């Protein structure tokens, strides 16, 4: 996931933000 954000932070900035939030909520 981190690699994707570094690869294209501008392109998948929203997707990573959303996925990151969902992952954190599901993990907790």
PDB file of C-alpha atoms in Angstrom, residues 2-17:
ATOM      1  CA  UNK A   2       2.812   2.405   0.899  1.00  0.00           C
ATOM      2  CA  UNK A   3       4.586   1.539  -2.342  1.00  0.00           C
ATOM      3  CA  UNK A   4       1.498   2.466  -4.362  1.00  0.00           C
ATOM      4  CA  UNK A   5       1.202   5.860  -2.667  1.00  0.00           C
ATOM      5  CA  UNK A   6       4.868   6.570  -3.360  1.00  0.00           C
ATOM      6  CA  UNK A   7       4.479   5.378  -6.942  1.00  0.00           C
ATOM      7  CA  UNK A   8       1.573   7.678  -7.766  1.00  0.00           C
ATOM      8  CA  UNK A   9       0.545   9.797  -4.750  1.00  0.00           C
ATOM      9  CA  UNK A  10      -1.302  12.246  -6.997  1.00  0.00           C
ATOM     10  CA  UNK A  11      -3.171   9.587  -8.970  1.00  0.00           C
ATOM     11  CA  UNK A  12      -4.160   7.246  -6.143  1.00  0.00           C
ATOM     12  CA  UNK A  13      -4.120   9.802  -3.352  1.00  0.00           C
ATOM     13  CA  UNK A  14      -7.863   9.482  -2.719  1.00  0.00           C
ATOM     14  CA  UNK A  15      -7.886   5.704  -3.028  1.00  0.00           C
ATOM     15  CA  UNK A  16      -5.055   5.239  -0.537  1.00  0.00           C
ATOM     16  CA  UNK A  17      -6.675   7.688   1.887  1.00  0.00           C
TER      17      UNK A  17
END
